[in-house]
């Protein structure tokens, strides 16, 4: 089992950068694929990025491709989402999630563990 805690959200101007991190507790973090999702007010939660157990494979939503980068440090049990060229439409609560399989997936239903979320607000 793994517990996830996000940090690093905040307020940033459009065009700026922000990084959010997720710290995992428990052993065997390197056995989990990790993902980032977000939920804007009045909208459904959506996939943003996912990374395989060893960081070798990453997937991105089309809306963030080229602007966001997911990475992980298995020695520190952390996964990070670097967000550049932020837009007001990136405003949302950002969640990290863990999947008890090695390969990355875009499907929310495959993730069994979720953090509590961190707010990211991009002002225009």
XYZ file of C-alpha atoms in Angstrom:
124
model
C 0.000 0.000 0.000
C 1.159 3.547 -0.643
C 0.068 6.941 0.657
C 0.516 10.035 -1.468
C 0.911 13.683 -0.504
C 1.107 16.450 -3.078
C 2.841 19.773 -2.575
C 4.003 22.779 -4.518
C 0.770 24.192 -5.874
C 0.099 27.906 -5.850
C -0.660 31.002 -7.871
C 1.310 31.884 -10.996
C 0.843 34.270 -13.892
C 0.118 33.028 -17.373
C 3.309 32.100 -19.152
C 5.038 31.242 -15.911
C 6.268 27.959 -14.480
C 5.408 25.885 -11.457
C 6.400 22.484 -10.153
C 4.213 20.161 -8.112
C 5.570 17.144 -6.282
C 4.136 14.016 -4.787
C 5.766 12.174 -1.898
C 4.926 8.521 -1.416
C 5.139 6.651 1.837
C 5.515 2.934 2.132
C 7.863 0.518 0.517
C 8.024 -0.624 -3.085
C 7.427 2.803 -4.612
C 9.475 1.684 -7.592
C 6.880 -1.031 -8.236
C 4.198 1.534 -9.037
C 3.491 3.433 -12.178
C 2.581 7.017 -11.306
C 0.223 9.519 -12.843
C -0.922 13.108 -12.557
C -4.527 14.151 -13.057
C -6.360 17.429 -12.617
C -9.875 18.619 -11.995
C -11.077 22.105 -12.801
C -14.249 23.546 -11.251
C -17.334 22.122 -12.880
C -15.330 19.647 -14.951
C -14.460 15.995 -14.677
C -11.044 14.901 -13.537
C -8.742 14.401 -16.503
C -5.472 12.672 -17.251
C -2.363 14.846 -17.502
C 0.723 12.653 -17.435
C 1.923 9.202 -16.441
C 5.296 7.571 -15.953
C 6.362 3.952 -15.764
C 8.030 2.359 -12.753
C 11.557 3.201 -13.871
C 10.823 6.453 -15.651
C 11.513 4.896 -19.017
C 8.106 5.604 -20.507
C 5.958 8.703 -20.104
C 2.608 9.714 -21.568
C 1.047 13.147 -21.757
C -2.322 14.597 -22.557
C -2.317 16.537 -25.800
C -3.259 19.692 -23.910
C 0.025 19.703 -21.962
C 2.432 17.975 -24.322
C 5.552 20.045 -24.799
C 4.794 22.187 -21.747
C 4.677 19.708 -18.843
C 7.269 17.123 -17.848
C 6.739 14.225 -15.454
C 9.702 12.685 -13.652
C 10.331 10.434 -10.690
C 13.070 9.710 -8.180
C 12.679 6.198 -6.821
C 15.435 6.737 -4.268
C 13.409 9.586 -2.736
C 9.943 8.112 -3.376
C 8.837 11.204 -5.247
C 7.216 12.066 -8.542
C 7.281 15.585 -9.946
C 5.356 17.488 -12.563
C 7.183 20.471 -14.042
C 4.744 22.871 -15.677
C 5.953 25.547 -18.080
C 4.166 28.097 -20.261
C 1.153 27.875 -17.992
C -2.239 29.022 -19.223
C -5.345 30.081 -17.302
C -7.024 26.888 -18.478
C -4.423 24.919 -16.528
C -6.097 26.119 -13.330
C -7.254 23.060 -11.395
C -6.640 20.826 -8.432
C -3.784 18.522 -9.355
C -3.743 14.944 -8.044
C -1.045 12.328 -8.137
C -1.977 8.673 -8.285
C -0.267 5.301 -8.061
C -0.982 2.149 -10.053
C 0.230 -1.208 -8.750
C 1.630 -2.159 -12.094
C 4.889 -1.278 -13.723
C 3.646 0.257 -16.952
C 2.210 3.739 -17.245
C -1.444 4.136 -18.081
C -3.745 7.041 -18.918
C -6.795 5.342 -17.443
C -7.988 6.761 -14.120
C -9.674 3.515 -13.215
C -6.348 1.697 -13.114
C -5.014 3.855 -10.300
C -5.766 2.511 -6.853
C -4.124 5.187 -4.721
C -4.687 8.940 -4.794
C -3.370 11.978 -3.024
C -5.526 14.736 -1.618
C -4.670 17.202 -4.376
C -2.961 20.564 -4.589
C -4.419 23.720 -6.095
C -2.766 25.359 -9.084
C -4.137 28.720 -10.166
C -2.943 30.524 -13.292
C -3.932 34.159 -13.586
C -4.320 35.913 -16.913
